Coordinates of C-alpha atoms in Angstrom, one line a residue:
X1 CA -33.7 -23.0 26.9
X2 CA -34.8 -20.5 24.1
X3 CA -35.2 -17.0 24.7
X4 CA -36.8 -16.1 27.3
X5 CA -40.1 -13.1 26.5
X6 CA -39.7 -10.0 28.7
X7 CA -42.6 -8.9 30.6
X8 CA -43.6 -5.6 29.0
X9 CA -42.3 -3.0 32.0
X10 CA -39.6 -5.8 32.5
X11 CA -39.2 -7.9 35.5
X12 CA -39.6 -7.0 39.0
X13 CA -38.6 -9.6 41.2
X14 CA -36.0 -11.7 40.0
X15 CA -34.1 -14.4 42.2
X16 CA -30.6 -15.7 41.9
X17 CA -29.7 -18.8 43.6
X18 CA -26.2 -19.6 44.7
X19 CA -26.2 -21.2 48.0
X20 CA -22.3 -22.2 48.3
X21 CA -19.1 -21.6 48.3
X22 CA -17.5 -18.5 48.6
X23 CA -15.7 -18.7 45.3
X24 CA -18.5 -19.9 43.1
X25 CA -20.9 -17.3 45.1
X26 CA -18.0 -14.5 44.0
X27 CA -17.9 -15.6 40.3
X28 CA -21.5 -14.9 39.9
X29 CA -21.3 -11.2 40.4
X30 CA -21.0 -10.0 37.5
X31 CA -24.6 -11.8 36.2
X32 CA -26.0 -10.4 39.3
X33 CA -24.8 -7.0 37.6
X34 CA -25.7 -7.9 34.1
X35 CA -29.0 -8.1 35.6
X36 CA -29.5 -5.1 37.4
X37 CA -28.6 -3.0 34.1
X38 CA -31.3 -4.6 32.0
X39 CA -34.0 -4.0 34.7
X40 CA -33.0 -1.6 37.2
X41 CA -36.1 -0.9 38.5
X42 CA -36.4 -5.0 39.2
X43 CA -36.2 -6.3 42.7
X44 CA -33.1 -8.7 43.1
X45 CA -33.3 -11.8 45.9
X46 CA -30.1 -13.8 46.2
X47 CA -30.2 -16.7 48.2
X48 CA -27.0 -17.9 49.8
X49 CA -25.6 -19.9 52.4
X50 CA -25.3 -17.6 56.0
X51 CA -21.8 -17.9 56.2
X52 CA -21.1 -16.2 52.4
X53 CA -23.9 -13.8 52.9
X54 CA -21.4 -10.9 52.6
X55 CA -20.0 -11.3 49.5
X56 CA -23.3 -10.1 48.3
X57 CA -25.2 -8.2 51.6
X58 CA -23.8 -4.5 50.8
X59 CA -24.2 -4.6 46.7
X60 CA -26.1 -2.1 45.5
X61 CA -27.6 -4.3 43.1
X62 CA -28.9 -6.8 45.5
X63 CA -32.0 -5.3 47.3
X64 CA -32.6 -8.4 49.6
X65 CA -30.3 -11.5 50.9
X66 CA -32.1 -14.8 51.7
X67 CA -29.8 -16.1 54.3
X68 CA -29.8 -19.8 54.6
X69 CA -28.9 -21.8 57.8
X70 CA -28.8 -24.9 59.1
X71 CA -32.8 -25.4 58.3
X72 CA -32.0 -25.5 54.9
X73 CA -30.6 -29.1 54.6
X74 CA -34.2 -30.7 54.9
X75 CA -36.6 -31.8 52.2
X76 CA -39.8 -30.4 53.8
X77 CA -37.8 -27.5 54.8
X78 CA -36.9 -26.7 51.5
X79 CA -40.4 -26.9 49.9
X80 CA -41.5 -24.7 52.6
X81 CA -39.3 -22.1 51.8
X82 CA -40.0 -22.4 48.3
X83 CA -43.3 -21.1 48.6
X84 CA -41.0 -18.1 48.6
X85 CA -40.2 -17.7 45.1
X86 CA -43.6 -17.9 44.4
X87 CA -43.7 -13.6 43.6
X88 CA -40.3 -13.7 41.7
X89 CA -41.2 -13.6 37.9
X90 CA -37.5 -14.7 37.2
X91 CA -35.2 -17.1 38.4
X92 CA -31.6 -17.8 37.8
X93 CA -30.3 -20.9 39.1
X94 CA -26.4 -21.0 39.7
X95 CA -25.5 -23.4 41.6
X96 CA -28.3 -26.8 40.0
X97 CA -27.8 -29.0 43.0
X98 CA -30.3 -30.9 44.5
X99 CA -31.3 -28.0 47.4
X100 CA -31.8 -25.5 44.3
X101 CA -33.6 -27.7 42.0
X102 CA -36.1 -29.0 45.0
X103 CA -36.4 -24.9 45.7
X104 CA -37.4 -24.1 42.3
X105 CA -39.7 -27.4 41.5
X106 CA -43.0 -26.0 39.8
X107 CA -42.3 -22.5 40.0
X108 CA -44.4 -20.2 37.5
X109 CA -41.6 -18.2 36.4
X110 CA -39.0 -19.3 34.3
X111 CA -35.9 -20.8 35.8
X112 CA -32.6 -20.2 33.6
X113 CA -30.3 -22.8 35.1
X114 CA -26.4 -23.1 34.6
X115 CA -24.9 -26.2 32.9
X116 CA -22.9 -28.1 35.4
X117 CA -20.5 -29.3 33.2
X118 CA -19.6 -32.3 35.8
X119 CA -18.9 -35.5 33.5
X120 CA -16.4 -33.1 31.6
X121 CA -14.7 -32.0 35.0
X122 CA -14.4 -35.9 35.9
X123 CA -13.0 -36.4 32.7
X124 CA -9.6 -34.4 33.4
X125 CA -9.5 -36.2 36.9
X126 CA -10.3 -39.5 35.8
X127 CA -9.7 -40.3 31.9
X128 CA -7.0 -37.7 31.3
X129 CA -5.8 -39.8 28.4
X130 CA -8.6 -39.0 26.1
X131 CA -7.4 -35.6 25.9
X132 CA -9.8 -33.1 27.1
X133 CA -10.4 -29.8 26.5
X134 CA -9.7 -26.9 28.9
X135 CA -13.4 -25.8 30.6
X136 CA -14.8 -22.6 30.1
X137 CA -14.4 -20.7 33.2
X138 CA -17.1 -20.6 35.8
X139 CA -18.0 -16.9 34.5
X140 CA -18.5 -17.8 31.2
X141 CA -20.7 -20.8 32.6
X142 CA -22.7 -18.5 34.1
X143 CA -22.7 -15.7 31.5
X144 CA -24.3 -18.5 29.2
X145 CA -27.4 -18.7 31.7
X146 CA -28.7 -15.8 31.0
X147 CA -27.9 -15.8 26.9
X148 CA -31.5 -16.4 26.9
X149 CA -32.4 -12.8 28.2
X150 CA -30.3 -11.3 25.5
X151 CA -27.8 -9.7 27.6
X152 CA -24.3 -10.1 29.1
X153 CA -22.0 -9.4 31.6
X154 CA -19.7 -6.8 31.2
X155 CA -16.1 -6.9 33.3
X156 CA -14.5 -9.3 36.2
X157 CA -16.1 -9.8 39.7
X158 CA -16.0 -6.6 42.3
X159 CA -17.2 -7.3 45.7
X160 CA -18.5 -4.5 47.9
X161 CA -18.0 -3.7 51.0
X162 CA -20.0 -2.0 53.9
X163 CA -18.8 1.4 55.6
X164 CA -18.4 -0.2 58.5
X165 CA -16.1 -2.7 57.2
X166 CA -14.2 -0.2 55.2
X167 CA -14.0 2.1 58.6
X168 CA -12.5 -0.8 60.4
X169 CA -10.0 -2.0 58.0
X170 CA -8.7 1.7 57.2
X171 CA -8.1 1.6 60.6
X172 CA -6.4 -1.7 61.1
X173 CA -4.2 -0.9 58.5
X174 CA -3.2 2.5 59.7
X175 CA 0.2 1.3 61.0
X176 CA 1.2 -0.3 57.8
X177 CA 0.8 2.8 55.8
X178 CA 4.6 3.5 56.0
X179 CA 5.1 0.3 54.1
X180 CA 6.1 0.3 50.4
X181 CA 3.7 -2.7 50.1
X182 CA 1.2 -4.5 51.9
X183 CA 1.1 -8.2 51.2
X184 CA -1.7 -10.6 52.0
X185 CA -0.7 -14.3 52.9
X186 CA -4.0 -17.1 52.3
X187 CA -2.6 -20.0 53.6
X188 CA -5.4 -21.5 54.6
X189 CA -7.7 -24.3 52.1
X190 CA -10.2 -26.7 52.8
X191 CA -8.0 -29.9 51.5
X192 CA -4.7 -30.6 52.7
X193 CA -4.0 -31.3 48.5
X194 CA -4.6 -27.6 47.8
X195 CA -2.2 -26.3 50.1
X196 CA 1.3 -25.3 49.8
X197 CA 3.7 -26.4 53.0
X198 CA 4.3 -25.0 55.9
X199 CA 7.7 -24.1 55.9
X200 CA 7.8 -22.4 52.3
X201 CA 5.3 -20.2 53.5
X202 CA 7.4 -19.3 56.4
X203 CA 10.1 -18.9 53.9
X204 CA 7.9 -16.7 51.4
X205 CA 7.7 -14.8 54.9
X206 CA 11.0 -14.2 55.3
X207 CA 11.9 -12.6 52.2
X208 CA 9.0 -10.0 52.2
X209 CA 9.9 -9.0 55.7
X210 CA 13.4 -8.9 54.7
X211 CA 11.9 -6.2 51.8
X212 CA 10.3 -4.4 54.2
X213 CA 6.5 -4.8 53.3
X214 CA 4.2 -5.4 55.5
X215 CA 2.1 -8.5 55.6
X216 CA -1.5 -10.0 56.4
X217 CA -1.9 -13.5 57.3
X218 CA -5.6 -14.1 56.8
X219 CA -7.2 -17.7 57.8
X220 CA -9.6 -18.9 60.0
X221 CA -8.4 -19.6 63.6
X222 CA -8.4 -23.9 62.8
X223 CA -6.2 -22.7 59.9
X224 CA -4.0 -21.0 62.3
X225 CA -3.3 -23.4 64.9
X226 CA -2.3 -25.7 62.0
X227 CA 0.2 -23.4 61.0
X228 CA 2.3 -22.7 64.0
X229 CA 5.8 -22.0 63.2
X230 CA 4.0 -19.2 60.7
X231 CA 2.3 -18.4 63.4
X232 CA 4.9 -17.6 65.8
X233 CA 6.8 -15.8 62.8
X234 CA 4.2 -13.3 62.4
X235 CA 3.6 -13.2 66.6
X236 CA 7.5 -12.1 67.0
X237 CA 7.3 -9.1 64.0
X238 CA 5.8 -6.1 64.2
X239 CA 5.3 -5.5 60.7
X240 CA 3.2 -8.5 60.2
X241 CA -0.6 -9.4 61.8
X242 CA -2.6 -12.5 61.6
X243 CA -6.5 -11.6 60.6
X244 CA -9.2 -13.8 61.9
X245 CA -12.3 -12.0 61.2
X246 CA -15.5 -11.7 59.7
X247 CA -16.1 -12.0 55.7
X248 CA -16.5 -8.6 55.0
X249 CA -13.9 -7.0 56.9
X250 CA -11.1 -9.9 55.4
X251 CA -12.6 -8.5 51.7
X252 CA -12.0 -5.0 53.1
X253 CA -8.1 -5.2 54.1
X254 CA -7.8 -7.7 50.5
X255 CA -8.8 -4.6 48.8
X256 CA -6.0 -2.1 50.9
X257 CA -3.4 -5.1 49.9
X258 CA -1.1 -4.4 46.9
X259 CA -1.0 -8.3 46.5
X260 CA -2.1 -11.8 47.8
X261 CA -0.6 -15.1 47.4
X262 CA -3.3 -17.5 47.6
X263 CA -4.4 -21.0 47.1
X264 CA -7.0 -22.1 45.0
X265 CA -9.6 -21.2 47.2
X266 CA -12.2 -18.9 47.9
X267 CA -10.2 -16.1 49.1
X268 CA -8.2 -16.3 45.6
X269 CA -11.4 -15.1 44.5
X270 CA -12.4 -13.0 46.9
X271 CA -9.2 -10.9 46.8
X272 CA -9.6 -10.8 42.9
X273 CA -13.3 -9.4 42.7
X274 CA -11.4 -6.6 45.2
X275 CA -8.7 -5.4 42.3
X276 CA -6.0 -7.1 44.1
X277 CA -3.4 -8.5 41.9
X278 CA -3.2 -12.0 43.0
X279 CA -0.1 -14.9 43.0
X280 CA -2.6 -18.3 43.2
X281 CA -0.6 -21.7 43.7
X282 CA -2.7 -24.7 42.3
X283 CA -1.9 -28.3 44.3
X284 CA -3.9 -30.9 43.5
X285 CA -6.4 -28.7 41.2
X286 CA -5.6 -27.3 38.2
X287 CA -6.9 -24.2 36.0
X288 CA -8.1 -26.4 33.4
X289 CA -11.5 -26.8 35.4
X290 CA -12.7 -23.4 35.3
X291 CA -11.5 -21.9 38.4
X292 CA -8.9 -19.2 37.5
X293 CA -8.6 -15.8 39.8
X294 CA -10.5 -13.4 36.9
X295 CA -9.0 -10.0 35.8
X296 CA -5.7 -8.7 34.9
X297 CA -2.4 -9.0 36.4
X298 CA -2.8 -12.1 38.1
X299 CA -0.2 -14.9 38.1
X300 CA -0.8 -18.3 38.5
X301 CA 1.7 -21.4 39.9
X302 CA 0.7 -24.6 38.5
X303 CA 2.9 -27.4 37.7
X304 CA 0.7 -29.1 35.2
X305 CA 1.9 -32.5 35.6
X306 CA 0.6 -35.8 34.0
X307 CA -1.3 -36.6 37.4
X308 CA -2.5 -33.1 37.8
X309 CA -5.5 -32.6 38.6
X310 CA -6.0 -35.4 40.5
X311 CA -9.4 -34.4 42.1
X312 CA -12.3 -31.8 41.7
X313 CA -12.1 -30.0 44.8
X314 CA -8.9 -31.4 46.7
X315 CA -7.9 -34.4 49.2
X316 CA -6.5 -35.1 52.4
X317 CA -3.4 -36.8 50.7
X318 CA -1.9 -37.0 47.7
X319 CA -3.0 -40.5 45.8
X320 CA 0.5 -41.4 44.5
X321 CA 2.2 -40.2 47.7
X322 CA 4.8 -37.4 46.3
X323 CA 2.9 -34.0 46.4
X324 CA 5.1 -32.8 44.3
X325 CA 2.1 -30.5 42.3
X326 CA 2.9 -28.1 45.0
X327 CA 6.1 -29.0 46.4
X328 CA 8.0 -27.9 43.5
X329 CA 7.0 -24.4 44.3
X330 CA 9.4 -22.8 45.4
X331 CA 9.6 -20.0 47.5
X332 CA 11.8 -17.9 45.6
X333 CA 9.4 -18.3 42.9
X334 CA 6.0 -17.2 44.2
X335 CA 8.6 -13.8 45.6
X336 CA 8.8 -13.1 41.5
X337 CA 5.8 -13.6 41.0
X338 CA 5.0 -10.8 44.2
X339 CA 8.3 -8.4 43.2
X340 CA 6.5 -8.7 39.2
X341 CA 3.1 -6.9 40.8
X342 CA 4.2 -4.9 43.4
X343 CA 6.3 -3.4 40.4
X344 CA 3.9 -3.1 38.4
X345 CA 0.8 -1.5 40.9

């Protein structure tokens, strides 16, 4: 699309859709911010997904969440709540899946909508020998939507987080504060591809407790009764808790950690846009698609092998049967990578 004319006073109700997942919804802060300098006096609308609705609900820059639920996953559905985004005289499309192109079919105002870049993702998975090129990262993706504005984002992701949620992890953390360092252990992902083994974890565990810092084990509860001999670890020490709770309490204890050792998932992310320095451990994934925790100080594991990566979003085994994308990540490495940031915090 060409540039796009300004209505003279600017725009006042401008809608950015992002239904899903909690990483991609994260990554498109900082156009959600970009937008909110060039028209501060414009009403923002982001539509998301219920269960990410607080990556976004206590922004300042976001006057109004449109929470989607389960009665968002029908046609007629959809085109009813289209009607919607009938007053918005600006829509930004970031996620261009079917659900967002059915809600922004025939809409007056123009729709800037992000390339998906899809037959150059399967390319790496699936014709690696024709030697592609590294994707641009989703942020840069989504800076390019609104080129046609004439303005840019500025700076990584920052989530915010509500007083209540700040209130509550302040005090959930107020037992750790004798602790040189408070680590944060995702060892949760969707796909069984993406994540690292059981027992390294445990022994990752070991040597921080062993260094006297104090961890966080943050998953959801299936995550954790996958998990138990990390589990029972973290039951039997003191200095260590396991955190199953709400979104936007988990964002505020990853932004009172002094690291988090992640997978590529959405809490790699998440603990990112909250200035956490981050140690991310790619499986069956790989940087190369776009997915990369943002900012400085970050460290990332990938082994970068020939079969690597082997899928877009991750599997339930690995296709040639050896895993060895993550098991060749060894413990004592991803504890450098920590020691390297909490010395340098």
């Amino acid at each position: 699309m060409g540039k796009v004319a300004v209505p003279e006073g600017g725009f006042r109700n401008v809608a950015v859709l992002r239904l899903s997942s909690l990483g991609d919804v994260v990554l498109t802060l900082p156009v959600v911010h970009a937008l909110a300098r060039a028209w501060p006096g414009a009403r923002l609308h982001y539509w998301v997904k219920e269960e990410y609705a607080d990556v976004v609900a206590a922004d300042p820059a976001v006057a109004h969440v449109r929470r989607l639920g389960g009665d968002a996953s029908r046609l007629e559905d959809l085109v009813s709540m289209s009607a919607e985004l009938e007053d918005c005289d600006l829509i930004v499309d970031l996620h261009a899946n079917a659900r967002t192109r059915v809600l922004t079919f025939r809409q007056r105002a123009p729709v800037l909508r992000v390339r998906g870049l899809r037959l150059q993702r399967e390319r790496w998975v699936r014709a690696r020998w024709t030697r592609p090129r590294p994707l641009p990262h989703a942020t840069v993706r989504y800076a390019e939507t609104i080129a046609p504005l004439a303005i840019a984002p500025e700076g990584p992701p920052r989530v915010h987080v509500d007083a209540a949620a700040e209130d509550w992890a302040r005090a959930a953390l107020a037992g750790a504060s004798r602790s040189p360092a408070t680590i944060a252990l995702c060892p949760g992902a969707r796909h069984a591809t993406k994540r690292w083994p059981e027992e390294r974890w445990c022994a990752l565990d070991e040597r921080l407790a062993a260094a006297g810092w104090s961890r966080l084990v943050m998953s959801t509860q299936a995550e954790r009764r996958q998990l138990p001999a990390l589990a029972a670890r973290v039951a039997a020490d003191p200095a260590a808790r396991w955190v199953v709770e709400p979104l936007a309490r988990v964002a505020a204890l990853l932004g009172r950690c002094t690291v988090a050792v992640t997978h590529d998932s959405g809490l790699m992310h998440l603990a990112a846009a909250r200035g956490t320095r981050v140690v991310a451990l790619f499986g069956s994934t790989s940087p190369v698609l776009g997915f990369a925790p943002v900012g400085e100080g970050h460290a990332v594991l990938c082994r970068e092998l020939s079969c690597q990566p082997c899928t877009l979003h991750g599997r339930e085994r690995c296709p040639r049967g050896h895993f060895r994308c993550m098991t060749t990540i060894e413990p004592a490495e991803v504890w450098e990578r920590v020691v390297e940031r909490v010395a340098g915090t």
